[in-house]
Amino acid sequence: MIKIAYHKLYAHPLPEGHRFPMLKYELIPEQLLHEGTIAEANLFSPEILDERYIVNTHD
C-alpha cells in the first residue's frame, strides 16, 4: 500500500495569481480520494523530527 505524507496544516495560503501553484498540492490528495485511487488509510502525518536530524541534514 502506498503511503502519502499529508496534513491540512501543510497548506500555505498564497495570494490569488501567485506564480507558485500551492493550491494544487492541497487538491491532489482530495482528488485521489475522490477518484478512489487512494483511501484515507494511505494518508499519514509524519511526526516532528528531532532537531539533531535536521541540523545534520542541512549542515
Short mmCIF file of C-alpha atoms in Angstrom, two decimals:
data_model
loop_
_atom_site.label_atom_id
_atom_site.label_comp_id
_atom_site.label_asym_id
_atom_site.label_seq_id
_atom_site.Cartn_x
_atom_site.Cartn_y
_atom_site.Cartn_z
CA MET A 1 0.00 0.00 0.00
CA ILE A 2 1.36 3.41 -0.95
CA LYS A 3 1.80 5.85 1.92
CA ILE A 4 1.41 9.58 1.31
CA ALA A 5 2.58 12.17 3.82
CA TYR A 6 -0.07 14.83 4.06
CA HIS A 7 -1.81 17.10 6.53
CA LYS A 8 -4.07 20.12 6.02
CA LEU A 9 -1.57 22.16 8.05
CA TYR A 10 0.97 21.71 5.23
CA ALA A 11 -1.07 24.05 3.04
CA HIS A 12 0.25 27.60 2.95
CA PRO A 13 -2.22 30.14 1.58
CA LEU A 14 -0.76 32.36 -1.11
CA PRO A 15 -2.38 35.33 -2.81
CA GLU A 16 -4.53 34.56 -5.85
CA GLY A 17 -2.44 34.66 -9.01
CA HIS A 18 0.79 33.82 -7.17
CA ARG A 19 3.22 32.09 -9.52
CA PHE A 20 3.68 29.06 -7.24
CA PRO A 21 0.63 26.78 -7.55
CA MET A 22 0.35 25.87 -3.86
CA LEU A 23 -3.34 25.03 -4.12
CA LYS A 24 -2.65 22.06 -6.40
CA TYR A 25 -0.72 20.32 -3.60
CA GLU A 26 -3.72 20.65 -1.33
CA LEU A 27 -6.08 19.38 -4.03
CA ILE A 28 -4.09 16.33 -5.14
CA PRO A 29 -4.93 14.14 -2.11
CA GLU A 30 -8.57 15.25 -2.27
CA GLN A 31 -8.76 14.29 -5.95
CA LEU A 32 -7.09 10.92 -5.38
CA LEU A 33 -9.57 10.17 -2.59
CA HIS A 34 -12.48 11.29 -4.77
CA GLU A 35 -11.36 9.03 -7.64
CA GLY A 36 -10.90 6.08 -5.30
CA THR A 37 -7.23 5.89 -6.28
CA ILE A 38 -6.29 6.02 -2.59
CA ALA A 39 -8.11 5.61 0.72
CA GLU A 40 -7.77 7.63 3.92
CA ALA A 41 -5.56 4.79 5.21
CA ASN A 42 -2.94 5.75 2.60
CA LEU A 43 -2.51 9.21 4.12
CA PHE A 44 -0.37 9.80 7.18
CA SER A 45 1.09 12.76 9.06
CA PRO A 46 4.79 12.37 9.84
CA GLU A 47 5.99 13.03 13.35
CA ILE A 48 8.10 16.08 14.12
CA LEU A 49 11.79 15.34 13.57
CA ASP A 50 14.33 15.73 16.30
CA GLU A 51 16.35 18.89 15.66
CA ARG A 52 19.57 16.81 15.52
CA TYR A 53 18.44 15.17 12.28
CA ILE A 54 17.52 18.48 10.70
CA VAL A 55 20.83 20.08 11.65
CA ASN A 56 22.81 17.10 10.29
CA THR A 57 20.87 17.10 7.04
CA HIS A 58 21.29 20.82 6.42
CA ASP A 59 24.84 21.16 7.68
#
